[in-house]
């Protein structure tokens, strides 16, 4: 319970910043840094003081003490995050991918940063930016561009538009001066981490390296083409990656194929709304039930979720058919003399297990087989297309792994799948470059599983995420981690977070093992041929 201080600072405060009414006649980067420290430091210290005061109290007493802090600071931090936006907003998105990572008081608003960020630019400003960046008049390229964006994030916003040839496209524009703001904010956050959470330094350094690649949309356009070339031939009937219009892409503007559909998050919310109404509950009540199930670790496996969804759909199909048949009989007879019976709209729950399995397969294929993968596949970047496919968006953070690194990771994933503790520890240290102070094999095993495979109780010993990380750091502090494998570990973590959102427990090695084994077998075949 004492670590709830770090839960806030490590996940929310790191994703937050401060802003006041005072106006400084200073460089904007310095202003942002000053405002961050103005609130971040006293907030952090307040949590630390309470942590010390309640360390010998019961869990219930500690929970009450921290709840008061959460209630006090959460509304303030929310305002501050949206004031400074930029890098702080991006880190809040990262922290919000796992429901159990930060307190509920913060999660209530942090979740919204995944798909509900207010835009910074108006329609006319976007058109002007497009003209300036591409170097041509707007109407020589576009027939129209909608004023209201279809999405907004920490770096830019996206608008639906139509080219002169009639094609519908998505136009992504970068906020003016956002790169300078991000770089200044990253320096501030790095100072904070080195001072108060040095064990997170390696992760922050890799995150910084990946983020700086997002400021040139020409790179993202090339990433789209790279991923399309890998993914579409194998998975094109099930997923789609938008095609960029390379001749219209610049550092600040990305024009790409528009995917018609609804965000996965919105589709799930719509489904849960209908289900809640059928069960005589509000959406909020149903969501709270699911959160309680997650807290109590009663998540289902992928296969159990598939069977459960199939059973519910069969149940609703039978019940709805019987009800509507009865309603028809009543409306044709007795109800003619009085009130008509309303027919029920049929409910068919989407197969979340199928969606999650597909996402696991596509991203495992990207990372291990292809060596190029999206490092930021949060739910806000997934579309349920009208043609039934999943649309995969936002390839600003694509990580590229060379063959040697992929082979090392494939061997590591193979060991995780077999749960070979000795081999996992050996590969984690020798091939993935993990170094700790004492090289404790038990701690190394648990860390390896936690970051790359699973976070079940057999690994975490029943501790929540932040408590587990603190306990591992207490037992065997981290010295360094190989940068090459931080992002693929983050990908594993985000995939499990997506499963957690669906109330599904995942062990990543079960789904990535086939890709790992395929790469290793292919390598063995090549070596055999060479030897012969």
Short mmCIF file of C-alpha atoms in Angstrom, two decimals:
data_model
loop_
_atom_site.label_atom_id
_atom_site.label_comp_id
_atom_site.label_asym_id
_atom_site.label_seq_id
_atom_site.Cartn_x
_atom_site.Cartn_y
_atom_site.Cartn_z
CA UNK A 1 0.00 0.00 0.00
CA UNK A 2 2.87 2.37 0.70
CA UNK A 3 3.80 2.34 -2.95
CA UNK A 4 0.63 4.12 -3.97
CA UNK A 5 2.76 7.23 -3.77
CA UNK A 6 4.85 5.96 -6.64
CA UNK A 7 1.73 4.79 -8.48
CA UNK A 8 0.66 8.37 -8.79
CA UNK A 9 4.04 9.92 -9.42
CA UNK A 10 5.36 7.07 -11.53
CA UNK A 11 2.35 6.75 -13.78
CA UNK A 12 0.19 9.83 -13.53
CA UNK A 13 2.45 12.58 -12.31
CA UNK A 14 5.07 11.45 -14.81
CA UNK A 15 2.29 11.89 -17.32
CA UNK A 16 1.28 15.20 -15.87
CA UNK A 17 2.61 18.67 -15.43
CA UNK A 18 1.72 21.91 -13.78
CA UNK A 19 0.60 25.23 -15.09
CA UNK A 20 -0.28 28.42 -13.30
CA UNK A 21 -1.57 31.86 -14.05
CA UNK A 22 1.78 33.55 -13.59
CA UNK A 23 3.33 34.69 -16.84
CA UNK A 24 7.07 34.43 -17.09
CA UNK A 25 9.10 36.45 -19.55
CA UNK A 26 11.24 33.41 -20.28
CA UNK A 27 11.79 30.86 -23.00
CA UNK A 28 8.69 28.67 -23.28
CA UNK A 29 10.66 25.51 -22.51
CA UNK A 30 11.90 27.06 -19.27
CA UNK A 31 8.39 28.21 -18.42
CA UNK A 32 7.05 24.70 -18.89
CA UNK A 33 9.83 23.23 -16.77
CA UNK A 34 9.29 25.76 -13.99
CA UNK A 35 5.56 25.08 -13.95
CA UNK A 36 6.11 21.33 -13.89
CA UNK A 37 8.40 21.51 -10.87
CA UNK A 38 6.15 24.02 -9.15
CA UNK A 39 3.48 21.37 -8.72
CA UNK A 40 5.31 18.08 -9.31
CA UNK A 41 7.81 18.47 -6.49
CA UNK A 42 5.42 19.37 -3.63
CA UNK A 43 2.93 16.74 -4.84
CA UNK A 44 5.59 14.06 -4.91
CA UNK A 45 6.89 15.04 -1.48
CA UNK A 46 3.37 15.06 -0.04
CA UNK A 47 2.84 11.47 -1.17
CA UNK A 48 6.23 10.48 0.23
CA UNK A 49 5.47 12.06 3.58
CA UNK A 50 2.17 10.20 3.82
CA UNK A 51 3.92 7.01 2.74
CA UNK A 52 6.29 7.37 5.71
CA UNK A 53 3.47 8.27 8.12
CA UNK A 54 1.28 5.26 7.29
CA UNK A 55 3.95 2.59 6.70
CA UNK A 56 3.10 0.76 9.94
CA UNK A 57 -0.68 1.11 9.63
CA UNK A 58 -3.16 -1.46 8.32
CA UNK A 59 -3.96 -1.74 4.60
CA UNK A 60 -7.38 -0.20 5.22
CA UNK A 61 -5.88 2.80 7.03
CA UNK A 62 -3.30 3.26 4.28
CA UNK A 63 -5.99 3.08 1.60
CA UNK A 64 -8.01 5.80 3.33
CA UNK A 65 -4.96 8.04 3.66
CA UNK A 66 -3.99 7.68 0.01
CA UNK A 67 -7.58 8.09 -1.19
CA UNK A 68 -7.61 11.54 0.37
CA UNK A 69 -4.47 12.43 -1.58
CA UNK A 70 -5.89 11.02 -4.82
CA UNK A 71 -9.11 12.99 -4.40
CA UNK A 72 -7.15 16.14 -3.68
CA UNK A 73 -4.66 15.96 -6.54
CA UNK A 74 -6.49 14.14 -9.32
CA UNK A 75 -8.70 17.06 -10.49
CA UNK A 76 -5.72 19.41 -10.31
CA UNK A 77 -3.43 17.10 -12.26
CA UNK A 78 -6.13 16.59 -14.90
CA UNK A 79 -6.32 20.32 -15.55
CA UNK A 80 -2.58 20.62 -15.64
CA UNK A 81 -2.07 17.75 -18.08
CA UNK A 82 -4.50 19.31 -20.53
CA UNK A 83 -2.87 22.71 -20.07
CA UNK A 84 0.66 21.68 -21.01
CA UNK A 85 -0.39 18.69 -23.16
CA UNK A 86 2.53 17.51 -25.34
CA UNK A 87 4.84 14.92 -23.77
CA UNK A 88 2.91 14.90 -20.51
CA UNK A 89 -0.27 14.02 -22.34
CA UNK A 90 1.55 11.23 -24.15
CA UNK A 91 2.85 9.75 -20.91
CA UNK A 92 -0.63 9.88 -19.44
CA UNK A 93 -1.85 7.83 -22.41
CA UNK A 94 0.85 5.24 -21.65
CA UNK A 95 -0.07 5.09 -17.97
CA UNK A 96 -3.76 4.68 -18.76
CA UNK A 97 -3.32 1.45 -20.74
CA UNK A 98 -3.50 -0.65 -17.57
CA UNK A 99 -6.47 -0.20 -15.23
CA UNK A 100 -4.52 -1.48 -12.24
CA UNK A 101 -1.51 0.76 -12.86
CA UNK A 102 -2.78 4.01 -11.40
CA UNK A 103 -5.52 4.80 -8.87
CA UNK A 104 -9.12 4.91 -10.03
CA UNK A 105 -9.40 8.62 -9.18
CA UNK A 106 -6.79 9.33 -11.86
CA UNK A 107 -7.87 6.62 -14.28
CA UNK A 108 -11.34 8.13 -14.66
CA UNK A 109 -9.91 10.98 -16.70
CA UNK A 110 -6.63 9.45 -17.85
CA UNK A 111 -8.50 6.87 -19.99
CA UNK A 112 -10.03 9.71 -21.99
CA UNK A 113 -6.60 10.77 -23.25
CA UNK A 114 -6.55 7.66 -25.45
CA UNK A 115 -9.35 8.84 -27.71
CA UNK A 116 -10.88 12.09 -26.47
CA UNK A 117 -8.25 14.84 -26.55
CA UNK A 118 -9.44 18.39 -27.37
CA UNK A 119 -7.92 19.69 -30.65
CA UNK A 120 -5.64 22.71 -30.75
CA UNK A 121 -6.27 23.93 -34.31
CA UNK A 122 -9.37 25.19 -36.10
CA UNK A 123 -10.34 24.11 -39.60
CA UNK A 124 -9.01 27.31 -41.25
CA UNK A 125 -5.73 26.98 -39.34
CA UNK A 126 -5.35 23.41 -40.58
CA UNK A 127 -5.92 24.45 -44.20
CA UNK A 128 -3.33 27.20 -43.86
CA UNK A 129 -0.82 24.81 -42.29
CA UNK A 130 -1.40 22.28 -45.10
CA UNK A 131 -0.86 24.92 -47.79
CA UNK A 132 2.33 26.21 -46.17
CA UNK A 133 3.79 22.75 -45.58
CA UNK A 134 3.00 21.22 -48.97
CA UNK A 135 3.75 24.45 -50.82
CA UNK A 136 0.60 24.44 -52.95
CA UNK A 137 -2.77 26.12 -52.65
CA UNK A 138 -5.28 24.06 -50.69
CA UNK A 139 -7.85 23.94 -53.50
CA UNK A 140 -5.30 22.72 -56.00
CA UNK A 141 -5.15 19.48 -53.96
CA UNK A 142 -8.36 19.13 -51.98
CA UNK A 143 -12.02 19.44 -52.81
CA UNK A 144 -12.93 19.78 -49.13
CA UNK A 145 -11.71 19.28 -45.55
CA UNK A 146 -14.03 18.96 -42.57
CA UNK A 147 -13.54 21.61 -39.88
CA UNK A 148 -14.10 19.22 -36.96
CA UNK A 149 -11.25 16.72 -36.49
CA UNK A 150 -11.95 13.00 -36.38
CA UNK A 151 -9.18 12.59 -33.84
CA UNK A 152 -6.66 14.56 -31.80
CA UNK A 153 -3.60 13.46 -29.86
CA UNK A 154 -0.53 14.86 -28.14
CA UNK A 155 1.38 15.79 -31.32
CA UNK A 156 -1.29 16.54 -33.89
CA UNK A 157 -4.87 16.11 -35.07
CA UNK A 158 -6.58 14.34 -37.97
CA UNK A 159 -9.26 15.61 -40.36
CA UNK A 160 -11.38 13.88 -42.97
CA UNK A 161 -10.92 15.39 -46.45
CA UNK A 162 -11.55 14.72 -50.11
CA UNK A 163 -9.01 15.02 -52.88
CA UNK A 164 -9.84 16.58 -56.25
CA UNK A 165 -9.98 13.11 -57.79
CA UNK A 166 -12.76 12.16 -55.36
CA UNK A 167 -10.76 9.93 -53.01
CA UNK A 168 -11.56 10.32 -49.31
CA UNK A 169 -8.43 10.73 -47.20
CA UNK A 170 -7.34 11.41 -43.64
CA UNK A 171 -5.12 14.47 -43.19
CA UNK A 172 -2.89 14.44 -40.12
CA UNK A 173 -1.31 17.76 -39.20
CA UNK A 174 1.35 18.45 -36.60
CA UNK A 175 0.85 21.17 -34.03
CA UNK A 176 3.15 24.17 -34.55
CA UNK A 177 6.28 24.14 -32.33
CA UNK A 178 5.26 20.82 -30.74
CA UNK A 179 8.70 19.29 -31.33
CA UNK A 180 10.41 22.04 -29.32
CA UNK A 181 7.88 21.58 -26.52
CA UNK A 182 8.36 17.82 -26.46
CA UNK A 183 12.14 18.07 -26.36
CA UNK A 184 12.04 20.58 -23.51
CA UNK A 185 9.51 18.45 -21.61
CA UNK A 186 11.54 15.28 -22.10
CA UNK A 187 14.59 16.98 -20.58
CA UNK A 188 12.49 18.00 -17.60
CA UNK A 189 11.08 14.52 -17.16
CA UNK A 190 14.52 12.94 -17.45
CA UNK A 191 15.78 15.13 -14.62
CA UNK A 192 12.78 14.13 -12.53
CA UNK A 193 13.28 10.41 -13.21
CA UNK A 194 17.03 10.48 -12.52
CA UNK A 195 16.39 12.28 -9.25
CA UNK A 196 13.44 10.29 -7.90
CA UNK A 197 13.06 7.08 -9.97
CA UNK A 198 16.47 6.17 -11.36
CA UNK A 199 15.37 2.58 -12.11
CA UNK A 200 13.09 4.03 -14.83
CA UNK A 201 15.93 5.88 -16.59
CA UNK A 202 16.53 3.21 -19.25
CA UNK A 203 12.86 3.05 -20.15
CA UNK A 204 12.60 6.83 -20.36
CA UNK A 205 15.67 7.07 -22.58
CA UNK A 206 14.24 4.57 -25.06
CA UNK A 207 10.83 6.28 -24.96
CA UNK A 208 12.56 9.57 -25.73
CA UNK A 209 14.41 8.04 -28.68
CA UNK A 210 11.19 6.65 -30.09
CA UNK A 211 9.19 9.84 -29.56
CA UNK A 212 11.62 12.05 -31.46
CA UNK A 213 10.92 9.99 -34.58
CA UNK A 214 7.27 11.10 -34.50
CA UNK A 215 8.04 14.68 -35.48
CA UNK A 216 8.71 13.93 -39.13
CA UNK A 217 5.54 12.64 -40.76
CA UNK A 218 7.56 11.57 -43.80
CA UNK A 219 9.07 8.92 -41.55
CA UNK A 220 5.62 7.81 -40.43
CA UNK A 221 4.50 7.62 -44.07
CA UNK A 222 7.46 5.36 -44.83
CA UNK A 223 6.62 3.30 -41.74
CA UNK A 224 3.09 2.82 -43.08
CA UNK A 225 4.47 1.52 -46.36
CA UNK A 226 6.93 -0.78 -44.58
CA UNK A 227 4.28 -2.29 -42.32
CA UNK A 228 1.81 -2.57 -45.22
CA UNK A 229 4.36 -4.49 -47.27
CA UNK A 230 4.86 -6.94 -44.39
CA UNK A 231 1.33 -7.27 -43.02
CA UNK A 232 -1.10 -6.94 -45.91
CA UNK A 233 0.01 -10.02 -47.92
CA UNK A 234 -0.52 -12.28 -44.88
CA UNK A 235 -3.32 -10.56 -42.95
CA UNK A 236 -4.93 -8.27 -45.56
CA UNK A 237 -8.26 -10.09 -45.41
CA UNK A 238 -8.50 -9.40 -41.67
CA UNK A 239 -6.69 -6.11 -41.05
CA UNK A 240 -5.86 -2.99 -43.01
CA UNK A 241 -3.06 -0.48 -42.64
CA UNK A 242 -3.84 2.84 -44.40
CA UNK A 243 -1.86 3.68 -47.52
CA UNK A 244 -0.03 7.05 -47.44
CA UNK A 245 -0.08 9.47 -50.37
CA UNK A 246 3.69 9.96 -50.43
CA UNK A 247 3.64 12.98 -52.77
CA UNK A 248 1.43 14.85 -50.27
CA UNK A 249 3.40 13.97 -47.12
CA UNK A 250 5.76 16.49 -45.51
CA UNK A 251 7.42 16.90 -42.13
CA UNK A 252 4.23 18.44 -40.71
CA UNK A 253 1.49 16.86 -42.88
CA UNK A 254 0.55 13.22 -43.51
CA UNK A 255 -2.15 12.41 -46.07
CA UNK A 256 -3.32 8.80 -46.09
CA UNK A 257 -6.18 6.50 -47.02
CA UNK A 258 -9.31 7.10 -44.95
CA UNK A 259 -10.63 4.01 -43.18
CA UNK A 260 -14.41 4.03 -42.89
CA UNK A 261 -15.56 2.67 -39.55
CA UNK A 262 -15.81 3.19 -35.82
CA UNK A 263 -13.10 3.20 -33.20
CA UNK A 264 -12.85 -0.09 -31.35
CA UNK A 265 -13.33 1.73 -28.05
CA UNK A 266 -16.61 3.25 -29.27
CA UNK A 267 -17.82 -0.11 -30.62
CA UNK A 268 -17.17 -1.77 -27.29
CA UNK A 269 -18.91 1.01 -25.39
CA UNK A 270 -21.94 0.73 -27.67
CA UNK A 271 -22.01 -3.04 -27.13
CA UNK A 272 -21.78 -2.66 -23.36
CA UNK A 273 -24.53 -0.02 -23.37
CA UNK A 274 -26.91 -2.42 -25.13
CA UNK A 275 -25.94 -5.29 -22.86
CA UNK A 276 -26.38 -3.16 -19.74
CA UNK A 277 -29.83 -2.05 -20.87
CA UNK A 278 -30.84 -5.66 -21.52
CA UNK A 279 -29.66 -6.64 -18.03
CA UNK A 280 -31.53 -3.74 -16.45
CA UNK A 281 -28.35 -1.92 -15.45
CA UNK A 282 -26.62 1.30 -16.34
CA UNK A 283 -23.40 1.28 -18.35
CA UNK A 284 -21.57 2.60 -15.31
CA UNK A 285 -22.84 -0.28 -13.15
CA UNK A 286 -21.73 -2.86 -15.69
CA UNK A 287 -18.30 -1.24 -16.05
CA UNK A 288 -17.90 -1.19 -12.25
CA UNK A 289 -18.70 -4.92 -12.11
CA UNK A 290 -15.98 -5.59 -14.66
CA UNK A 291 -13.48 -3.46 -12.75
CA UNK A 292 -14.25 -5.44 -9.60
CA UNK A 293 -13.65 -8.69 -11.48
CA UNK A 294 -10.27 -7.35 -12.63
CA UNK A 295 -9.38 -6.32 -9.08
CA UNK A 296 -10.35 -9.78 -7.81
CA UNK A 297 -8.27 -11.44 -10.57
CA UNK A 298 -11.23 -13.33 -12.06
CA UNK A 299 -10.23 -12.66 -15.65
CA UNK A 300 -10.93 -15.31 -18.26
CA UNK A 301 -8.53 -16.96 -20.66
CA UNK A 302 -8.81 -16.16 -24.36
CA UNK A 303 -10.52 -19.48 -25.11
CA UNK A 304 -12.90 -19.11 -22.14
CA UNK A 305 -13.84 -15.64 -23.38
CA UNK A 306 -14.53 -17.02 -26.87
CA UNK A 307 -16.80 -19.75 -25.48
CA UNK A 308 -18.53 -17.32 -23.12
CA UNK A 309 -19.29 -14.87 -25.94
CA UNK A 310 -20.62 -17.69 -28.15
CA UNK A 311 -22.86 -18.89 -25.30
CA UNK A 312 -24.21 -15.40 -24.63
CA UNK A 313 -24.94 -14.82 -28.31
CA UNK A 314 -26.81 -18.12 -28.52
CA UNK A 315 -28.75 -17.23 -25.38
CA UNK A 316 -29.73 -13.77 -26.64
CA UNK A 317 -30.64 -15.16 -30.07
CA UNK A 318 -33.05 -17.68 -28.54
CA UNK A 319 -34.52 -15.25 -26.01
CA UNK A 320 -34.93 -12.43 -28.57
CA UNK A 321 -36.53 -14.76 -31.09
CA UNK A 322 -39.01 -16.07 -28.52
CA UNK A 323 -39.78 -12.58 -27.24
CA UNK A 324 -40.28 -11.07 -30.70
CA UNK A 325 -42.43 -14.02 -31.75
CA UNK A 326 -44.60 -13.51 -28.70
CA UNK A 327 -44.70 -9.76 -29.38
CA UNK A 328 -45.85 -10.44 -32.96
CA UNK A 329 -48.64 -12.73 -31.73
CA UNK A 330 -49.73 -10.20 -29.15
CA UNK A 331 -49.66 -7.32 -31.62
CA UNK A 332 -51.75 -9.33 -34.09
CA UNK A 333 -54.34 -10.23 -31.45
CA UNK A 334 -54.83 -8.85 -27.96
CA UNK A 335 -52.61 -5.78 -28.38
CA UNK A 336 -54.85 -4.48 -31.17
CA UNK A 337 -57.23 -3.48 -28.44
CA UNK A 338 -54.59 -1.76 -26.36
CA UNK A 339 -50.87 -0.94 -26.15
CA UNK A 340 -48.63 -2.57 -28.72
CA UNK A 341 -45.60 -4.58 -27.64
CA UNK A 342 -42.27 -3.14 -28.62
CA UNK A 343 -39.97 -5.48 -30.53
CA UNK A 344 -36.46 -6.03 -29.24
CA UNK A 345 -33.42 -5.16 -31.29
CA UNK A 346 -31.29 -8.30 -31.43
CA UNK A 347 -28.03 -8.24 -29.49
CA UNK A 348 -24.93 -9.88 -30.89
CA UNK A 349 -21.80 -9.34 -28.87
CA UNK A 350 -18.61 -8.85 -30.83
CA UNK A 351 -16.05 -11.60 -30.44
CA UNK A 352 -13.48 -9.77 -28.35
CA UNK A 353 -11.40 -12.93 -28.05
CA UNK A 354 -11.12 -13.14 -31.84
CA UNK A 355 -10.15 -9.46 -32.06
CA UNK A 356 -7.51 -9.82 -29.36
CA UNK A 357 -6.08 -13.00 -30.87
CA UNK A 358 -5.82 -11.29 -34.25
CA UNK A 359 -4.03 -8.29 -32.74
CA UNK A 360 -1.63 -10.60 -30.89
CA UNK A 361 -0.87 -12.49 -34.09
CA UNK A 362 -0.37 -9.38 -36.23
CA UNK A 363 1.94 -7.69 -33.74
CA UNK A 364 3.89 -10.86 -32.97
CA UNK A 365 4.38 -11.31 -36.71
CA UNK A 366 5.54 -7.70 -37.03
CA UNK A 367 8.03 -7.89 -34.16
CA UNK A 368 9.57 -11.35 -34.55
CA UNK A 369 9.09 -12.32 -38.20
CA UNK A 370 9.41 -8.90 -39.82
CA UNK A 371 11.48 -6.91 -37.33
CA UNK A 372 9.36 -3.76 -37.68
CA UNK A 373 6.45 -3.16 -35.32
CA UNK A 374 4.18 -0.48 -33.96
CA UNK A 375 5.32 0.41 -30.43
CA UNK A 376 2.10 2.25 -29.54
CA UNK A 377 -0.93 0.04 -30.34
CA UNK A 378 -3.34 1.47 -27.76
CA UNK A 379 -7.15 0.99 -28.21
CA UNK A 380 -7.64 4.49 -29.61
CA UNK A 381 -5.56 3.50 -32.65
CA UNK A 382 -7.74 0.55 -33.68
CA UNK A 383 -10.75 0.90 -36.01
CA UNK A 384 -13.64 -1.49 -36.61
CA UNK A 385 -13.94 -0.99 -40.37
CA UNK A 386 -17.28 -1.31 -42.16
CA UNK A 387 -15.89 -4.12 -44.32
CA UNK A 388 -15.30 -6.20 -41.18
CA UNK A 389 -11.55 -5.73 -40.98
CA UNK A 390 -9.58 -4.13 -38.16
CA UNK A 391 -7.95 -0.84 -39.11
CA UNK A 392 -4.53 -0.29 -37.54
CA UNK A 393 -3.55 3.38 -37.22
CA UNK A 394 -0.71 5.61 -36.02
CA UNK A 395 2.71 4.32 -36.98
CA UNK A 396 4.75 7.20 -35.63
CA UNK A 397 6.53 4.92 -33.16
CA UNK A 398 7.79 2.02 -35.25
CA UNK A 399 10.69 0.06 -33.82
CA UNK A 400 13.05 -1.80 -36.16
CA UNK A 401 14.96 -4.87 -34.90
CA UNK A 402 17.81 -6.41 -36.88
CA UNK A 403 18.03 -10.16 -37.51
CA UNK A 404 20.48 -10.79 -34.67
CA UNK A 405 18.16 -9.11 -32.16
CA UNK A 406 15.13 -10.98 -33.49
CA UNK A 407 16.95 -14.30 -33.15
CA UNK A 408 17.85 -13.47 -29.55
CA UNK A 409 14.27 -12.49 -28.81
CA UNK A 410 12.92 -15.61 -30.53
CA UNK A 411 15.12 -17.83 -28.34
CA UNK A 412 13.97 -15.86 -25.30
CA UNK A 413 10.29 -16.22 -26.27
CA UNK A 414 10.81 -19.96 -26.83
CA UNK A 415 12.22 -20.26 -23.30
CA UNK A 416 9.31 -18.25 -21.87
CA UNK A 417 6.83 -20.53 -23.62
CA UNK A 418 8.52 -23.59 -22.09
CA UNK A 419 8.90 -21.75 -18.76
CA UNK A 420 12.52 -22.85 -18.61
CA UNK A 421 13.62 -20.70 -15.67
CA UNK A 422 17.34 -21.31 -16.06
CA UNK A 423 17.29 -20.58 -19.80
CA UNK A 424 15.08 -17.50 -19.34
CA UNK A 425 17.51 -16.00 -16.82
CA UNK A 426 20.51 -16.85 -18.99
CA UNK A 427 19.05 -15.32 -22.14
CA UNK A 428 17.64 -12.28 -20.30
CA UNK A 429 21.12 -11.41 -19.09
CA UNK A 430 23.39 -12.58 -21.89
CA UNK A 431 21.30 -11.86 -25.00
CA UNK A 432 18.78 -9.23 -23.93
CA UNK A 433 21.40 -7.27 -22.00
CA UNK A 434 19.65 -7.02 -18.63
CA UNK A 435 22.06 -6.18 -15.79
CA UNK A 436 21.15 -5.89 -12.10
CA UNK A 437 23.17 -5.28 -8.97
CA UNK A 438 23.07 -8.80 -7.53
CA UNK A 439 22.02 -10.87 -10.58
CA UNK A 440 19.44 -12.59 -8.39
CA UNK A 441 18.09 -15.41 -10.62
CA UNK A 442 14.63 -15.39 -9.04
CA UNK A 443 14.25 -11.64 -9.49
CA UNK A 444 15.59 -11.81 -13.05
CA UNK A 445 13.12 -14.59 -13.88
CA UNK A 446 10.18 -12.65 -12.48
CA UNK A 447 11.21 -9.44 -14.25
CA UNK A 448 11.66 -11.27 -17.55
CA UNK A 449 8.20 -12.83 -17.31
CA UNK A 450 6.59 -9.61 -16.13
CA UNK A 451 7.92 -7.38 -18.89
CA UNK A 452 7.69 -9.83 -21.78
CA UNK A 453 5.15 -12.55 -21.02
CA UNK A 454 2.65 -12.37 -18.16
CA UNK A 455 1.81 -10.60 -14.91
CA UNK A 456 -0.13 -13.39 -13.23
CA UNK A 457 0.10 -14.07 -9.49
CA UNK A 458 2.74 -16.79 -9.93
CA UNK A 459 5.05 -14.03 -11.19
CA UNK A 460 3.97 -11.03 -9.12
CA UNK A 461 3.26 -13.00 -5.90
CA UNK A 462 -0.13 -11.30 -5.79
CA UNK A 463 1.30 -7.78 -5.73
CA UNK A 464 -0.11 -5.05 -7.94
CA UNK A 465 2.06 -3.73 -10.74
CA UNK A 466 3.70 -0.88 -8.88
CA UNK A 467 4.24 -2.83 -5.67
CA UNK A 468 5.83 -5.63 -7.68
CA UNK A 469 8.20 -3.27 -9.49
CA UNK A 470 9.24 -1.69 -6.20
CA UNK A 471 9.76 -5.06 -4.53
CA UNK A 472 11.95 -6.29 -7.39
CA UNK A 473 13.98 -3.07 -7.29
CA UNK A 474 14.40 -3.40 -3.54
CA UNK A 475 15.67 -6.99 -3.83
CA UNK A 476 17.90 -6.44 -6.86
CA UNK A 477 18.22 -2.89 -8.29
CA UNK A 478 18.45 -2.51 -12.06
CA UNK A 479 21.75 -1.26 -13.43
CA UNK A 480 21.01 -1.27 -17.15
CA UNK A 481 18.77 -2.72 -19.86
CA UNK A 482 19.52 -3.13 -23.56
CA UNK A 483 17.66 -0.39 -25.43
CA UNK A 484 16.92 -2.77 -28.30
CA UNK A 485 14.38 -4.80 -26.32
CA UNK A 486 12.61 -2.13 -24.26
CA UNK A 487 10.00 -1.31 -26.89
CA UNK A 488 9.12 -4.93 -27.66
CA UNK A 489 8.64 -5.41 -23.91
CA UNK A 490 6.38 -2.38 -23.93
CA UNK A 491 4.45 -3.94 -26.83
CA UNK A 492 3.91 -7.09 -24.77
CA UNK A 493 2.77 -4.96 -21.85
CA UNK A 494 0.32 -2.99 -24.01
CA UNK A 495 -1.11 -6.18 -25.51
CA UNK A 496 -1.77 -7.51 -22.02
CA UNK A 497 -3.31 -4.17 -21.09
CA UNK A 498 -5.69 -4.53 -24.00
CA UNK A 499 -6.59 -8.01 -22.78
CA UNK A 500 -7.12 -6.61 -19.31
CA UNK A 501 -9.55 -4.04 -20.76
CA UNK A 502 -11.49 -6.97 -22.24
CA UNK A 503 -11.30 -8.84 -18.90
CA UNK A 504 -9.07 -11.46 -20.52
CA UNK A 505 -5.85 -12.78 -18.98
CA UNK A 506 -2.97 -13.27 -21.43
CA UNK A 507 0.32 -15.07 -21.55
CA UNK A 508 2.08 -13.51 -24.55
CA UNK A 509 4.45 -16.42 -25.20
CA UNK A 510 1.49 -18.68 -26.05
CA UNK A 511 0.71 -16.48 -29.04
CA UNK A 512 4.19 -15.36 -30.09
CA UNK A 513 5.85 -18.75 -29.73
CA UNK A 514 4.82 -19.88 -33.27
CA UNK A 515 6.57 -16.85 -34.77
CA UNK A 516 9.64 -17.41 -32.59
CA UNK A 517 9.77 -21.10 -33.45
CA UNK A 518 9.27 -20.32 -37.14
CA UNK A 519 12.23 -17.92 -37.20
CA UNK A 520 14.48 -20.35 -35.33
CA UNK A 521 13.49 -23.27 -37.56
CA UNK A 522 14.13 -21.17 -40.67
CA UNK A 523 17.55 -20.23 -39.32
CA UNK A 524 18.31 -23.90 -38.60
CA UNK A 525 17.31 -24.87 -42.15
CA UNK A 526 19.60 -22.24 -43.64
CA UNK A 527 22.50 -23.40 -41.47
CA UNK A 528 21.88 -27.02 -42.45
CA UNK A 529 21.86 -26.17 -46.15
CA UNK A 530 25.05 -24.13 -45.75
CA UNK A 531 26.76 -27.00 -43.93
CA UNK A 532 25.78 -29.53 -46.60
#
